[in-house]
Coordinates of C-alpha atoms in Angstrom, one line a residue:
M190 CA 130.7 190.7 1.5
A191 CA 130.8 188.2 -0.8
N192 CA 132.6 185.7 1.5
D193 CA 129.1 186.5 3.6
A194 CA 126.7 185.5 0.4
L195 CA 128.8 181.7 1.2
P196 CA 126.1 178.9 2.6
R197 CA 127.7 177.7 6.4
P198 CA 128.4 174.1 6.7
P199 CA 126.3 172.0 8.0
R200 CA 126.5 171.2 12.0
R201 CA 128.5 167.6 12.6
I202 CA 125.9 165.3 14.2
P203 CA 127.8 162.5 16.1
A204 CA 127.8 159.4 14.8
G205 CA 124.2 157.2 16.7
A206 CA 122.5 160.1 17.9
G207 CA 119.1 159.9 16.6
S208 CA 116.8 162.2 14.5
L209 CA 115.0 164.7 16.7
T210 CA 112.2 166.3 14.9
Q211 CA 109.7 169.6 16.2
L212 CA 107.2 166.6 17.5
E213 CA 109.2 165.4 19.8
T214 CA 111.1 165.5 23.1
P215 CA 114.1 164.0 25.4
S216 CA 113.3 161.0 27.2
R217 CA 115.2 163.2 29.6
V218 CA 116.5 166.4 31.4
P219 CA 120.9 167.0 29.7
G220 CA 122.4 167.1 32.5
G221 CA 120.5 163.7 34.6
S222 CA 117.1 161.6 35.5
G223 CA 113.6 163.5 35.0
P224 CA 111.1 162.3 37.9
P225 CA 108.5 159.5 37.3
P226 CA 105.9 159.8 35.7
R227 CA 103.1 161.3 37.9
R228 CA 100.1 158.5 39.1
P229 CA 96.9 159.5 38.2
W230 CA 95.1 161.6 40.8
I231 CA 92.3 158.2 43.1
F232 CA 90.3 161.1 45.2
G233 CA 90.2 163.8 42.3
R234 CA 89.1 161.1 40.1
F235 CA 86.4 159.9 42.9
L236 CA 85.0 163.7 44.1
A237 CA 84.5 164.5 40.1
G238 CA 82.6 161.7 39.7
L239 CA 80.9 162.3 42.8
V240 CA 79.5 165.8 42.0
V241 CA 78.8 164.7 38.1
L242 CA 76.4 162.1 40.4
L243 CA 74.7 164.9 42.6
V244 CA 73.7 167.1 39.0
V245 CA 72.4 164.3 37.0
V246 CA 70.3 163.3 40.3
A247 CA 69.3 166.4 41.2
A248 CA 68.0 168.1 37.4
G249 CA 66.0 163.9 37.4
G250 CA 64.8 165.5 41.1
G251 CA 63.7 168.9 40.2
A252 CA 62.2 167.5 36.6
G253 CA 60.2 164.9 40.0
W254 CA 59.3 168.0 41.7
Y255 CA 58.3 169.9 38.4
F256 CA 55.6 167.0 36.0
R257 CA 54.2 165.7 40.2
Q258 CA 53.7 169.9 41.0
R259 CA 52.6 169.9 36.8
S260 CA 49.9 166.9 38.2
V261 CA 49.1 168.4 41.0
Q262 CA 47.8 171.4 39.9
I263 CA 44.1 172.7 38.8
D264 CA 42.8 175.0 35.4
T265 CA 39.7 177.0 37.1
A266 CA 38.7 177.8 33.8
A267 CA 38.7 174.5 32.4
V268 CA 36.7 172.7 35.0
L269 CA 33.8 175.6 35.1
K270 CA 33.7 174.9 30.7
S271 CA 33.4 171.2 32.5
A272 CA 31.6 171.0 35.0
G273 CA 30.1 174.3 35.3
P274 CA 27.0 172.5 33.2
A275 CA 26.1 171.1 36.2
V276 CA 26.0 173.5 38.7
V277 CA 22.9 174.6 39.5
R278 CA 21.6 177.5 41.9
V279 CA 18.8 176.2 44.3
L280 CA 16.4 179.3 45.4
A281 CA 13.8 178.0 48.2
T282 CA 11.1 179.8 49.7
T283 CA 11.5 178.9 54.1
C284 CA 10.2 178.5 57.7
A285 CA 13.3 179.3 58.7
G286 CA 13.7 182.5 55.6
S287 CA 16.7 181.2 54.2
G288 CA 16.7 179.9 50.9
E289 CA 19.7 179.8 48.9
A290 CA 22.6 177.6 47.6
S291 CA 24.5 176.5 44.6
G292 CA 23.9 172.7 43.9
V293 CA 25.2 169.8 41.2
L294 CA 22.9 167.8 39.4
I295 CA 24.6 163.7 40.1
D296 CA 22.1 161.4 37.6
N297 CA 19.0 161.4 36.5
G298 CA 17.6 164.6 38.4
R299 CA 18.2 164.1 41.5
I300 CA 20.5 167.2 43.4
L301 CA 23.2 167.3 46.4
T302 CA 23.1 170.9 48.1
A303 CA 23.0 172.4 51.5
A304 CA 20.3 171.1 53.8
S305 CA 20.6 174.9 55.9
A306 CA 19.0 176.6 52.3
V307 CA 16.1 173.7 52.5
D308 CA 14.9 174.1 55.4
Q309 CA 11.9 173.8 56.4
P310 CA 10.8 174.5 52.5
K311 CA 7.4 175.5 51.5
S312 CA 8.6 175.6 48.0
I313 CA 11.9 175.0 45.5
V314 CA 13.0 175.7 42.1
V315 CA 16.5 175.7 40.1
V316 CA 18.0 177.4 37.7
A317 CA 20.6 176.4 35.6
P318 CA 23.5 178.6 34.0
D319 CA 21.7 178.7 31.0
G320 CA 19.1 180.4 32.9
R321 CA 16.7 177.2 32.3
M322 CA 14.2 176.7 36.5
R323 CA 12.1 173.6 37.3
R324 CA 10.6 172.9 40.2
A325 CA 12.5 170.3 42.7
N326 CA 11.7 168.5 45.7
L327 CA 13.2 167.6 49.1
L328 CA 14.4 163.7 49.1
G329 CA 16.2 164.4 52.7
T330 CA 18.9 165.4 54.2
S331 CA 22.4 164.2 56.4
A332 CA 24.7 165.5 59.4
D333 CA 26.7 166.6 57.7
G334 CA 24.0 169.3 56.3
V335 CA 23.7 167.7 52.7
A336 CA 20.5 167.3 50.9
V337 CA 18.8 165.5 48.0
L338 CA 16.7 166.9 46.0
Q339 CA 14.7 165.8 43.4
S340 CA 13.9 167.8 40.1
I341 CA 11.3 168.1 37.8
G342 CA 12.0 168.1 34.3
F343 CA 15.8 169.1 34.5
D344 CA 17.7 166.9 31.8
G345 CA 21.1 168.8 32.2
P346 CA 24.3 167.0 31.7
P347 CA 25.3 165.6 35.1
L348 CA 28.8 165.8 37.2
H349 CA 29.9 162.8 37.7
L350 CA 31.5 161.4 41.3
A351 CA 34.1 160.6 41.8
A352 CA 36.0 157.0 40.8
A353 CA 38.7 157.1 42.8
D354 CA 40.3 159.6 46.5
P355 CA 42.0 162.8 44.6
D356 CA 45.6 162.7 45.4
S357 CA 46.0 164.5 49.0
H358 CA 48.0 167.8 47.7
A359 CA 46.0 168.1 44.5
E360 CA 43.9 171.0 44.1
R361 CA 40.6 171.2 44.2
A362 CA 38.1 174.2 42.9
L363 CA 34.5 175.7 44.3
I364 CA 32.0 176.4 42.3
G365 CA 29.0 178.0 42.9
Y366 CA 26.4 181.5 42.3
T367 CA 27.5 185.0 44.4
A368 CA 24.1 186.7 45.2
A369 CA 23.9 188.0 41.9
G370 CA 23.0 184.4 40.6
K371 CA 26.9 184.9 38.7
Q372 CA 27.9 180.9 38.7
V373 CA 32.0 181.4 39.6
V374 CA 34.9 179.6 40.5
N375 CA 37.0 178.7 43.7
E376 CA 40.3 177.6 43.8
I377 CA 40.5 175.9 47.4
G378 CA 44.1 174.3 47.7
S379 CA 43.7 170.8 48.3
T380 CA 43.2 168.6 51.6
A381 CA 46.7 168.5 52.4
D382 CA 46.9 172.0 52.4
P383 CA 43.3 173.7 51.9
K384 CA 42.8 178.1 51.5
A385 CA 40.2 179.0 54.5
L386 CA 36.8 178.8 52.7
S387 CA 36.1 182.4 54.4
Q388 CA 38.4 184.0 52.0
F389 CA 35.9 183.5 48.7
M390 CA 32.5 182.4 51.0
N391 CA 28.9 183.3 50.9
A392 CA 25.4 182.0 51.0
G393 CA 24.7 181.6 47.5
K394 CA 27.9 178.9 47.0
L395 CA 27.4 177.4 49.6
G396 CA 25.7 173.6 49.0
G397 CA 28.1 174.3 45.5
P398 CA 30.5 170.8 44.3
V399 CA 33.9 171.1 44.6
V400 CA 36.2 169.1 41.9
G401 CA 38.9 167.7 40.8
K402 CA 41.8 169.1 38.0
S403 CA 39.2 167.0 35.2
G404 CA 36.3 167.9 37.0
E405 CA 35.4 165.1 38.6
L406 CA 33.0 166.1 42.6
V407 CA 35.2 164.7 45.3
G408 CA 33.5 166.9 47.5
L409 CA 30.4 169.6 48.4
V410 CA 30.3 172.7 51.1
T411 CA 28.3 172.9 53.0
G412 CA 27.1 174.5 56.7
A413 CA 24.8 176.4 59.1
T414 CA 26.4 179.5 58.3
V415 CA 28.9 181.1 56.1
P416 CA 31.3 181.0 58.6
A417 CA 30.2 177.6 59.6
A418 CA 31.0 176.0 56.4
A419 CA 33.0 172.9 55.1
V420 CA 33.8 170.7 53.1
V421 CA 32.0 167.8 52.5
P422 CA 34.4 164.2 51.0
L423 CA 33.9 162.1 48.7
G424 CA 33.6 158.8 51.2
K425 CA 30.3 160.7 52.6
L426 CA 29.1 161.4 49.2
R427 CA 29.2 158.2 47.7
E428 CA 26.9 157.0 51.6
Y429 CA 24.5 159.4 50.4
V430 CA 23.8 159.1 46.4
A431 CA 24.4 154.9 47.0
P432 CA 21.1 152.9 45.5
A433 CA 20.7 152.3 49.1
P434 CA 22.1 155.7 50.8
S435 CA 22.9 155.3 54.4
G436 CA 23.3 158.3 56.4
I437 CA 20.1 160.6 55.0
T438 CA 17.0 161.5 56.4
V439 CA 13.5 162.0 55.1
A440 CA 12.6 164.8 54.5
T441 CA 9.0 167.1 55.6
A442 CA 8.1 170.2 53.9
G443 CA 7.2 173.1 56.1
T444 CA 3.7 174.4 58.0
C445 CA 4.4 177.7 58.9
P446 CA 2.0 180.4 57.9
E447 CA 4.7 181.6 56.3
S448 CA 7.8 181.5 54.5
R449 CA 10.9 183.7 52.6
G450 CA 13.4 183.1 50.6
P451 CA 17.4 185.1 51.1
Q452 CA 17.0 188.2 53.3
G453 CA 19.6 190.5 51.1
G454 CA 18.7 193.2 48.9
I455 CA 17.8 193.2 45.9
A456 CA 17.7 195.4 42.5
P457 CA 16.9 195.2 38.8
L458 CA 18.9 195.4 36.2
L459 CA 18.8 197.6 34.7
Q460 CA 18.3 197.2 30.5
V461 CA 18.1 200.5 29.8
A462 CA 19.7 203.8 29.7
G463 CA 21.7 204.3 33.2
T464 CA 20.2 208.1 33.7
P465 CA 20.1 209.8 37.0
L466 CA 16.7 209.7 36.3
A467 CA 16.8 205.1 36.0
L468 CA 19.2 205.9 38.4
E469 CA 16.2 206.7 41.0
V470 CA 13.6 204.3 39.4
R471 CA 16.0 201.4 40.0
S472 CA 16.9 202.9 43.7
L473 CA 13.1 203.0 44.6
L474 CA 11.9 199.3 43.3
A475 CA 15.3 197.8 44.8
N476 CA 13.4 199.2 47.8
Y477 CA 10.3 197.7 47.5
L478 CA 12.0 194.8 46.6
T479 CA 13.6 194.1 48.7
L480 CA 11.4 195.3 51.6
E481 CA 8.6 193.0 50.3
N482 CA 11.1 190.5 50.4
K483 CA 11.8 190.1 54.2
H484 CA 7.9 190.1 54.5
E485 CA 8.0 194.5 55.6
F486 CA 5.1 195.2 54.8
D487 CA 4.2 197.7 56.3
K488 CA 7.4 199.9 55.7
V489 CA 5.4 198.6 51.9
Q490 CA 3.7 201.8 52.6
D491 CA 7.0 204.2 52.3
V492 CA 7.2 203.1 48.8
Y493 CA 2.9 203.4 47.3
S494 CA 1.6 206.0 46.7
P495 CA -1.0 207.4 48.8
R496 CA -3.4 206.1 47.4
L497 CA -2.5 203.4 46.2
A498 CA -1.3 202.7 49.9
Q499 CA -5.0 203.0 50.8
S500 CA -6.0 200.1 49.2
L501 CA -3.4 198.2 48.7
T502 CA -3.0 197.6 53.3
P503 CA -0.3 195.8 54.8
A504 CA -2.1 193.3 55.6
R505 CA -4.0 193.1 52.1
D506 CA -0.2 193.1 51.1
R507 CA 0.7 189.8 53.3
T508 CA -2.6 187.7 51.8
G509 CA -1.4 188.2 48.9
H510 CA 3.2 188.0 49.5
A511 CA 2.9 185.2 52.8
T512 CA 5.4 182.8 50.7
A513 CA 6.7 184.9 48.2
Y514 CA 10.2 185.0 47.3
F515 CA 10.9 188.4 44.2
F516 CA 14.2 187.6 42.4
N517 CA 15.6 188.0 38.7
P518 CA 14.2 191.9 38.8
R519 CA 14.9 193.5 35.0
I520 CA 14.1 196.7 34.8
T521 CA 13.4 196.8 30.8
D522 CA 12.0 200.2 29.5
L523 CA 11.1 203.4 31.3
A524 CA 8.3 206.3 29.6
P525 CA 11.3 209.7 28.8
D526 CA 8.9 211.6 31.7
G527 CA 9.0 208.5 34.4
S528 CA 5.8 208.4 34.8
Y529 CA 5.9 204.8 34.3
A530 CA 8.6 201.5 34.4
R531 CA 8.2 198.3 33.3
M532 CA 9.7 195.6 35.4
A533 CA 10.5 191.8 34.8
Y534 CA 11.2 189.7 37.0
N535 CA 10.1 186.2 38.2
V536 CA 8.0 185.5 42.0
L537 CA 8.5 181.9 44.4
F538 CA 5.9 181.1 46.4
A539 CA 4.0 178.5 48.0
G540 CA 1.8 176.4 46.1
T541 CA 0.1 176.1 48.2
A542 CA -0.7 180.2 48.5
K543 CA -3.8 182.2 47.5
G544 CA -4.1 182.3 43.7
A545 CA -1.2 178.8 43.4
A546 CA -2.2 176.1 41.8
G547 CA -0.4 174.7 42.3
G548 CA 2.0 175.7 40.5
V549 CA 5.3 177.2 43.1
C550 CA 6.9 180.0 40.8
N551 CA 6.1 182.1 37.9
R552 CA 7.2 185.8 35.1
L553 CA 6.2 188.4 36.2
D554 CA 6.1 191.5 33.1
A555 CA 5.0 194.2 34.4
R556 CA 4.2 197.5 34.6
I557 CA 4.6 200.5 37.5
D558 CA 2.9 203.8 36.7
L559 CA 5.2 206.1 39.5
V560 CA 4.4 210.0 40.6
R561 CA 6.4 212.3 42.8
A562 CA 4.9 212.5 45.7
A563 CA 5.8 215.4 48.4
G564 CA 8.7 215.9 46.5
K565 CA 9.7 212.1 45.7
L566 CA 9.1 208.8 42.9
V567 CA 7.2 206.6 44.7
I568 CA 4.9 204.2 43.3
D569 CA 1.5 204.3 42.1
K570 CA 0.0 201.4 40.4
I571 CA 1.0 198.1 39.1
S572 CA -0.3 196.7 36.8
W573 CA 0.7 193.7 34.3
A574 CA 2.7 194.4 30.8
T575 CA 1.5 190.6 29.3
P576 CA 0.5 187.4 31.9
P577 CA 2.5 185.8 34.2
V578 CA 4.0 181.9 32.9
A579 CA 5.3 178.6 35.0
C580 CA 8.8 179.6 35.3
D581 CA 8.9 176.3 33.8
T582 CA 7.7 177.6 30.7
D583 CA 10.3 176.8 28.0

């Protein structure tokens, strides 16, 4: 055991042998020569470089596509906020009975709208988004359905025409009004890839401006009917609003003895509690206003009490309302027992109508007495709660 504890003598290294450390490897395999060093794989390096190049190009292309998409996309909420104040509602009593559209204020009180809404007009008003109303005159129309109006005393912010035609892939939006008079915006695609206007059109949106992503005017929707709606391009609009306009034919006012506004149904807005009685009164007054607007004076007799029908005959009704169009009605008060309702509304009429005195639009505030005849609620009397005032009185 003692011998095991003694150190072993060192191994004898042949003279002239070099030192070998753990960081070194033999240059030759014992017993023969090793293979020659491996040459670099040229094709592999080329392939790796090609892959890197393709990745870089793809990334760059993807970034380019992303930024291009961002450059042509439209924010409808933003353009409604910027361009909406210049978009008005156009209402008219016309010989054709089509007077409902949107329009856009461009400069010095001039407004572009759809010619179909102001065909043979007896009177025209424009309604701003804040509810202000102003009278307007028809200056002329174009063959593709654009009408140029001159408003009287309207000082809203104008919407300027775009300086250049938009990118064919740039998205556009249409701003217009619903039949209830609410301003709305719809994304309608690009000129290269347009959406079908029939998806969101109504008569109130004819004449509405088509705007680009910065809120600039790039087109106008016109058409004799809603199914025939089309976008008039920027180039044509420039011709119509130039200092010396071309393509515009001077228009004349209607000469028919009767004129009508829009022929759709109309119902008052309830500004009282929506009780069963209030809904019944609303239905009665909606029927009355719709029949009056359609000039179906014989049928109006059905909503009158026997006493009122004797005094307010169809002939008398026609004399008083031959050019009238009622709009924007609101029920503001209702008796708990249903004996009367109070309704505020506007009436558009020809300046030559009986009692018009040159005016074309009044704000009315009527007290409407109600009774039941044969179990049905009917109108017994209509009187003014406050005197009528001109619509364009702020």
